[in-house]
Amino acid sequence: PDYARQESDLKNRYATLRDERVRESVAGLTPAAAVIADPDCLRDELSKRTTLLAYALGDTTSLLWAIDRKGCDLYQIPNRTILRDEIVRVRDAISRPGLGDDALRESAHHLYEVLVAPAGDRIAESRELIIIPDGILFELPFEALLSELPDNSAPWGDLPYLARSHSVTYSPSASVYLNLKETNKKKKYDTELLAMGDPDYSLFQDERGEPAAHDPLPSPRGEIPNIRASLDDQDHTVRFGGDATEAVFNEQRRGGSVRVIHLATHGIVDPVEPAASNIALCPDPAGVEDGYLHTLEILSLNTNAGIVVLSACESARGRIGRGEGVVGLRRAFLASGTPGIVASLWPVSDESTAILMGEFYERMLRKKRPASRALNEARLVMLDDSRYAHPFYWSPFVVIGLEKSPW
């Protein structure tokens, strides 16, 4: 008998049956599932020791794809309603330390069991995860999920977080990830850093000419010295206060490419109308720019940057569109040509942010680490400090885009 031919026929029949079952499973789920249904297009783009986890949430059931260079597995997971309740519980508990801590530990472990553990065999051999969320999953910091259920008396810094074993990069959808891979290659930059922060909000006026109600950030300038310390003598531009204008930002962007753009300012997110979301810089004295860098203005820019760091309140959030991720500030920067974004999922602690950003930039700029790895190493530093070991302090910032940005 021709065993080789029979084996080949069986493999082909299995592949056909698998594809048919996948197509049947994704029917009625998100449009993104159609792209994930052909995992080979994603496998070829993954690095060694990297696993991609892609989710498609449905009303009756949901799906998880676990993809690496060796193959692909497909799992059924709970429907979106069941997941939503648990994710809201985790988000609320993380964002309010001391309230619901016991429930946080329990839910963070349960979500690990249903969202990550099914792919355990594949992720056991990897060190990096690419996560393509769907729906409410965009609001979940996977790094804070717990691989084991800890005792309620265990210190926060001792818990078995996913961050201890893997660095994580998020992508809005499979199609966005593939497009970023195709269009972004290694390049040289004219300037290493453009940092703007602590805008003078007294310069803002509302439609009636009255001062606009923007609370000043507690101490955004505290981040910048830690960042500059990582640059040595490399070219960089820093603007504070009344000099941190939208006009200066646009001028700098037209002047050449920048590896890192760091914006330490308010991020104003409109979940109902994404086009109204903006980053609040300063209006310029000539009145040409109003100081609000809106999503549509970002989309019209060719940011020509390796990564944009949005050190602002809830800069990663926005309206959740089924199948194509969060429509907000981060999607605007990705669409404008930036392959990597660092943004926050909820209002952040100013003091801990300055420390986290210092550790992050030390590793990303001085040690040339990819942003996802640099940020994860910074998280582990925070975990070693009992003052900041609670996930509230180290899990809000996430990396979106390509896992190798900005290098």
Coordinates of C-alpha atoms in Angstrom, one line a residue:
P1 CA 0.0 0.0 0.0
D2 CA 1.1 3.6 -0.6
Y3 CA 1.1 4.7 3.0
A4 CA 2.5 8.1 2.1
R5 CA -0.3 8.9 -0.3
Q6 CA -2.9 7.7 2.2
E7 CA -1.4 9.8 4.9
S8 CA -1.4 12.8 2.6
D9 CA -5.1 12.2 1.7
L10 CA -6.0 11.9 5.4
K11 CA -4.2 15.2 6.2
N12 CA -6.0 16.9 3.3
R13 CA -9.4 15.5 4.4
Y14 CA -8.7 16.7 8.0
A15 CA -7.7 20.2 6.8
T16 CA -10.9 20.4 4.7
L17 CA -13.1 19.2 7.6
R18 CA -11.3 21.6 10.0
D19 CA -11.9 24.6 7.7
E20 CA -15.5 23.7 7.2
R21 CA -16.1 23.5 11.0
V22 CA -14.3 26.8 11.5
R23 CA -16.4 28.5 8.9
E24 CA -19.5 27.1 10.5
S25 CA -18.3 28.2 14.0
V26 CA -17.5 31.7 13.0
A27 CA -20.9 32.2 11.3
G28 CA -22.7 34.9 13.3
L29 CA -19.6 36.0 15.2
T30 CA -17.5 39.1 14.4
P31 CA -16.3 40.0 10.9
A32 CA -12.7 39.6 12.2
A33 CA -13.3 35.9 12.6
A34 CA -13.3 35.5 8.9
V35 CA -9.6 36.5 8.8
I36 CA -8.7 34.3 11.6
A37 CA -10.4 31.4 9.9
D38 CA -7.3 31.2 7.7
P39 CA -4.5 30.9 10.3
D40 CA -1.7 30.2 7.8
C41 CA -1.6 33.9 6.9
L42 CA -0.9 34.7 10.6
R43 CA 1.5 31.8 11.2
D44 CA 4.0 33.0 8.6
E45 CA 4.3 36.4 10.3
L46 CA 5.0 35.2 13.8
S47 CA 8.5 35.1 15.3
K48 CA 9.9 32.1 17.2
R49 CA 8.7 31.6 20.7
T50 CA 5.6 33.8 20.0
T51 CA 2.0 32.7 20.3
L52 CA -0.9 34.6 18.9
L53 CA -4.2 34.3 20.8
A54 CA -7.2 35.6 18.8
Y55 CA -10.8 35.8 20.2
A56 CA -14.2 36.1 18.6
L57 CA -17.1 36.5 21.0
G58 CA -20.6 35.3 20.2
D59 CA -24.0 35.3 21.8
T60 CA -24.1 31.6 22.4
T61 CA -20.5 30.6 22.3
S62 CA -17.1 32.2 21.7
L63 CA -13.9 31.0 20.0
L64 CA -10.2 31.2 20.8
W65 CA -7.5 30.6 18.2
A66 CA -4.0 29.7 19.5
I67 CA -1.5 30.1 16.6
D68 CA 2.3 29.8 16.5
R69 CA 4.7 28.9 13.7
K70 CA 4.1 25.2 14.3
G71 CA 0.3 25.1 13.9
C72 CA -3.1 26.3 15.1
D73 CA -5.6 25.1 17.6
L74 CA -9.2 26.2 18.0
Y75 CA -11.2 26.2 21.3
Q76 CA -14.7 27.0 22.4
I77 CA -14.9 29.4 25.3
P78 CA -17.9 31.0 27.2
N79 CA -20.2 33.5 25.4
R80 CA -19.8 37.3 25.6
T81 CA -22.4 37.8 28.3
I82 CA -20.7 35.4 30.8
L83 CA -17.3 36.9 30.0
R84 CA -18.5 40.5 30.3
D85 CA -19.7 40.1 33.9
E86 CA -16.3 38.6 35.0
I87 CA -14.2 41.2 33.1
V88 CA -16.2 44.1 34.5
R89 CA -15.6 42.7 38.0
V90 CA -11.9 42.5 37.4
R91 CA -11.6 46.0 35.9
D92 CA -13.6 47.6 38.7
A93 CA -11.6 45.8 41.4
I94 CA -8.2 46.7 39.8
S95 CA -9.1 50.3 39.3
R96 CA -10.1 50.6 43.0
P97 CA -7.4 49.0 45.2
G98 CA -8.7 47.8 48.5
L99 CA -12.3 47.3 47.3
G100 CA -13.0 43.8 46.1
D101 CA -9.5 42.5 46.3
D102 CA -10.5 39.0 47.2
A103 CA -13.0 38.9 44.3
L104 CA -10.2 40.3 42.0
R105 CA -8.0 37.3 42.8
E106 CA -10.7 34.8 42.2
S107 CA -12.0 36.4 38.9
A108 CA -8.4 37.0 37.6
H109 CA -7.7 33.3 38.0
H110 CA -11.1 32.2 36.5
L111 CA -10.5 34.4 33.4
Y112 CA -7.1 32.9 33.0
E113 CA -8.6 29.4 33.1
V114 CA -11.2 30.2 30.3
L115 CA -9.2 32.7 28.2
V116 CA -5.6 31.5 28.4
A117 CA -5.3 28.0 29.9
P118 CA -6.9 26.2 26.9
A119 CA -3.9 27.3 24.8
G120 CA -1.5 26.1 27.5
D121 CA 0.5 23.7 25.4
R122 CA 1.3 26.4 22.8
I123 CA 2.1 29.2 25.2
A124 CA 4.3 27.0 27.3
E125 CA 6.9 27.1 24.6
S126 CA 6.6 30.9 24.0
R127 CA 7.8 34.0 25.7
E128 CA 5.7 36.6 23.8
L129 CA 2.0 36.7 23.3
I130 CA 0.1 38.6 20.5
I131 CA -3.4 39.1 21.7
I132 CA -6.3 40.0 19.4
P133 CA -9.2 40.7 21.7
D134 CA -12.8 41.2 20.8
G135 CA -15.6 43.3 22.4
I136 CA -15.2 43.6 26.2
L137 CA -11.9 41.8 26.1
F138 CA -10.3 45.1 24.9
E139 CA -10.9 46.4 28.5
L140 CA -9.0 43.5 30.1
P141 CA -5.3 43.7 31.0
F142 CA -4.4 40.1 30.4
E143 CA -1.0 40.6 32.1
A144 CA -2.9 40.7 35.5
L145 CA -4.6 37.3 35.0
L146 CA -3.5 34.7 37.5
S147 CA -2.4 31.2 36.5
E148 CA -3.1 29.8 39.9
L149 CA -5.7 30.7 42.6
P150 CA -3.7 32.4 45.4
D151 CA -4.4 32.6 49.1
N152 CA -6.1 35.8 50.0
S153 CA -3.3 36.6 52.4
A154 CA -0.6 36.3 49.8
P155 CA 1.2 39.6 49.1
W156 CA 0.3 41.2 45.7
G157 CA 3.9 41.0 44.6
D158 CA 4.1 37.2 45.0
L159 CA 1.1 36.3 42.8
P160 CA 1.5 34.2 39.6
Y161 CA 0.5 36.8 37.0
L162 CA 0.7 36.2 33.3
A163 CA 3.2 39.0 33.2
R164 CA 5.7 36.9 35.0
S165 CA 6.0 34.4 32.1
H166 CA 5.1 36.4 29.0
S167 CA 5.3 39.9 27.5
V168 CA 2.0 40.9 25.7
T169 CA 1.3 43.0 22.7
Y170 CA -2.3 43.7 21.6
S171 CA -3.6 44.3 18.1
P172 CA -7.1 45.6 17.2
S173 CA -7.7 42.8 14.7
A174 CA -6.0 40.2 12.6
S175 CA -6.2 42.4 9.5
V176 CA -4.6 45.4 11.3
Y177 CA -1.8 43.1 12.6
L178 CA -1.1 41.7 9.1
N179 CA -1.2 45.2 7.6
L180 CA 1.3 46.6 10.1
K181 CA 3.6 43.7 9.5
E182 CA 3.5 44.3 5.7
T183 CA 3.9 48.1 5.8
N184 CA 6.5 48.6 8.7
K185 CA 10.1 47.7 8.3
K186 CA 13.2 48.6 10.2
K187 CA 14.2 52.2 9.6
K188 CA 16.5 55.0 10.8
Y189 CA 14.9 58.0 12.6
D190 CA 16.0 61.7 12.4
T191 CA 15.2 62.2 16.1
E192 CA 15.0 59.8 19.0
L193 CA 12.3 61.5 21.1
L194 CA 9.7 64.2 20.9
A195 CA 8.2 64.7 24.4
M196 CA 5.4 67.1 25.3
G197 CA 3.7 67.5 28.7
D198 CA 2.2 69.6 31.4
P199 CA 0.2 71.9 29.0
D200 CA -0.9 75.2 30.4
Y201 CA -4.6 74.5 30.6
S202 CA -5.4 78.1 31.6
L203 CA -4.9 79.0 27.9
F204 CA -8.0 77.0 26.9
Q205 CA -11.3 78.6 26.3
D206 CA -14.7 77.2 25.6
E207 CA -17.1 78.3 22.9
R208 CA -18.2 81.4 24.9
G209 CA -14.6 82.5 25.5
E210 CA -14.6 81.3 29.1
P211 CA -11.8 79.3 30.6
A212 CA -12.2 75.6 29.8
A213 CA -12.5 73.2 32.7
H214 CA -9.4 71.1 32.5
D215 CA -7.8 70.0 35.7
P216 CA -4.0 70.3 35.7
L217 CA -2.1 67.0 35.8
P218 CA -0.5 66.5 39.2
S219 CA 3.1 66.3 38.0
P220 CA 3.6 65.2 34.4
R221 CA 7.0 66.8 34.3
G222 CA 8.2 64.1 36.7
E223 CA 8.1 61.6 33.9
I224 CA 10.3 63.5 31.5
P225 CA 13.6 63.7 33.5
N226 CA 13.5 59.9 33.9
I227 CA 12.9 59.5 30.1
R228 CA 15.7 61.9 29.1
A229 CA 18.1 60.1 31.4
S230 CA 17.8 57.1 29.1
L231 CA 18.8 59.1 26.0
D232 CA 22.4 59.9 26.7
D233 CA 23.4 62.5 24.0
Q234 CA 20.9 61.5 21.4
D235 CA 18.7 64.1 19.6
H236 CA 15.5 64.9 21.3
T237 CA 12.9 67.7 21.7
V238 CA 11.0 68.5 24.9
R239 CA 8.2 71.0 25.3
F240 CA 6.4 71.9 28.5
G241 CA 3.7 74.3 29.7
G242 CA 2.6 77.0 27.2
D243 CA 5.2 75.7 24.7
A244 CA 3.5 72.3 24.5
T245 CA 1.1 73.5 21.7
E246 CA -0.6 71.6 19.0
A247 CA 1.1 73.8 16.4
V248 CA 4.5 72.8 17.8
F249 CA 3.5 69.2 17.6
N250 CA 2.4 69.5 14.0
E251 CA 5.6 71.4 13.1
Q252 CA 7.8 68.8 14.7
R253 CA 6.0 66.0 12.9
R254 CA 6.5 67.7 9.5
G255 CA 10.2 68.2 10.3
G256 CA 11.3 64.5 10.1
S257 CA 10.9 61.1 11.6
V258 CA 10.9 60.5 15.3
R259 CA 11.5 57.1 17.0
V260 CA 9.4 57.9 20.1
I261 CA 6.6 60.4 20.7
H262 CA 5.7 60.8 24.3
L263 CA 2.6 62.8 25.3
A264 CA 2.1 63.4 29.0
T265 CA -1.2 65.2 28.9
H266 CA -4.9 64.6 29.2
G267 CA -6.5 62.1 26.8
I268 CA -10.2 62.9 26.4
V269 CA -12.1 59.9 25.2
D270 CA -15.6 60.1 23.8
P271 CA -16.9 56.5 23.7
V272 CA -20.1 57.5 21.9
E273 CA -18.5 59.6 19.1
P274 CA -14.8 58.5 18.5
A275 CA -14.1 61.5 16.3
A276 CA -14.6 63.8 19.3
S277 CA -11.8 62.0 21.2
N278 CA -8.7 64.1 21.5
I279 CA -5.4 64.8 23.2
A280 CA -5.3 68.2 25.0
L281 CA -2.2 70.1 24.2
C282 CA -2.1 73.9 24.2
P283 CA -3.7 76.4 21.7
D284 CA -1.1 78.5 19.9
P285 CA -1.1 82.3 20.4
A286 CA -1.8 82.9 16.8
G287 CA -5.1 81.0 17.1
V288 CA -4.3 78.7 14.2
E289 CA -4.8 75.5 16.3
D290 CA -7.3 75.1 19.2
G291 CA -5.0 72.8 21.2
Y292 CA -7.1 69.7 20.8
L293 CA -5.5 67.0 18.7
H294 CA -8.6 65.2 17.5
T295 CA -8.7 61.7 16.1
L296 CA -9.5 63.0 12.6
E297 CA -6.4 65.3 12.8
I298 CA -4.3 62.4 13.9
L299 CA -5.6 60.3 11.0
S300 CA -4.6 63.1 8.6
L301 CA -1.0 63.1 9.9
N302 CA 1.8 60.8 8.7
T303 CA 3.2 60.5 12.2
N304 CA 6.3 58.8 10.9
A305 CA 7.1 57.5 14.4
G306 CA 8.3 54.2 15.7
I307 CA 6.0 54.3 18.8
V308 CA 3.6 56.8 20.4
V309 CA 3.4 56.8 24.2
L310 CA 0.1 58.2 25.5
S311 CA 0.8 58.9 29.2
A312 CA -2.8 60.1 29.7
C313 CA -6.0 59.0 31.4
E314 CA -7.8 56.1 29.7
S315 CA -6.0 56.8 26.4
A316 CA -6.5 53.2 25.2
R317 CA -10.3 53.3 25.5
G318 CA -13.0 54.3 23.0
R319 CA -16.1 52.9 21.4
I320 CA -15.8 49.2 20.9
G321 CA -16.6 48.2 17.3
R322 CA -17.3 44.5 16.8
G323 CA -14.6 42.9 14.7
E324 CA -12.2 45.8 14.4
G325 CA -11.4 46.7 17.9
V326 CA -11.6 50.0 19.8
V327 CA -12.2 53.0 17.7
G328 CA -10.4 55.8 19.5
L329 CA -7.0 57.5 20.0
R330 CA -4.9 54.3 19.6
R331 CA -6.6 53.2 16.4
A332 CA -6.1 56.7 15.0
F333 CA -2.4 56.6 15.6
L334 CA -2.1 53.1 14.2
A335 CA -4.0 54.2 11.1
S336 CA -1.7 57.2 10.7
G337 CA 1.3 55.0 10.2
T338 CA 2.6 54.3 13.8
P339 CA 3.3 50.6 14.3
G340 CA 3.2 50.8 18.1
I341 CA 1.2 52.5 20.8
V342 CA 1.6 52.5 24.6
A343 CA -1.7 53.7 26.3
S344 CA -3.6 53.3 29.5
L345 CA -6.8 51.4 30.2
W346 CA -8.0 53.6 33.2
P347 CA -7.0 56.7 35.1
V348 CA -3.5 56.2 36.3
S349 CA -1.5 57.1 39.5
D350 CA 0.8 60.0 38.7
E351 CA 3.5 58.9 41.1
S352 CA 3.6 55.3 40.0
T353 CA 3.4 56.3 36.4
A354 CA 6.6 58.3 36.7
I355 CA 8.4 55.3 38.1
L356 CA 7.0 52.9 35.6
M357 CA 7.9 55.2 32.7
G358 CA 11.4 55.6 33.9
E359 CA 12.0 51.9 34.1
F360 CA 10.2 51.4 30.7
Y361 CA 12.4 54.0 28.9
E362 CA 15.6 52.8 30.5
R363 CA 15.0 49.4 28.9
M364 CA 13.5 50.5 25.6
L365 CA 15.9 53.3 24.7
R366 CA 19.1 52.5 26.6
K367 CA 19.0 48.7 26.3
K368 CA 17.1 48.7 22.9
R369 CA 14.4 46.4 24.1
P370 CA 11.1 46.2 22.1
A371 CA 8.4 48.2 23.9
S372 CA 6.4 45.1 24.9
R373 CA 9.4 43.5 26.6
A374 CA 10.6 46.8 28.1
L375 CA 7.2 47.5 29.6
N376 CA 6.8 44.0 31.0
E377 CA 10.2 44.3 32.7
A378 CA 9.1 47.6 34.2
R379 CA 6.0 45.9 35.5
L380 CA 8.2 43.3 37.3
V381 CA 10.2 46.0 38.9
M382 CA 7.0 47.5 40.3
L383 CA 5.9 44.1 41.6
D384 CA 9.1 44.0 43.7
D385 CA 8.0 47.2 45.5
S386 CA 5.2 46.6 48.0
R387 CA 3.9 50.1 47.5
Y388 CA 3.1 49.5 43.8
A389 CA 2.6 45.7 43.7
H390 CA -1.2 46.0 43.3
P391 CA -2.2 45.6 39.6
F392 CA -3.7 49.1 39.8
Y393 CA -0.2 50.6 39.6
W394 CA 1.5 48.5 36.9
S395 CA -1.2 46.9 34.7
P396 CA -3.0 50.0 33.1
F397 CA -0.5 50.6 30.4
V398 CA -0.5 48.2 27.4
V399 CA 1.3 48.0 24.1
I400 CA -0.8 47.9 21.0
G401 CA 0.5 47.2 17.5
L402 CA 3.7 45.3 16.6
E403 CA 5.7 43.4 19.1
K404 CA 9.0 44.6 17.8
S405 CA 8.3 48.4 17.8
P406 CA 10.1 50.8 17.9
W407 CA 13.1 48.8 16.6

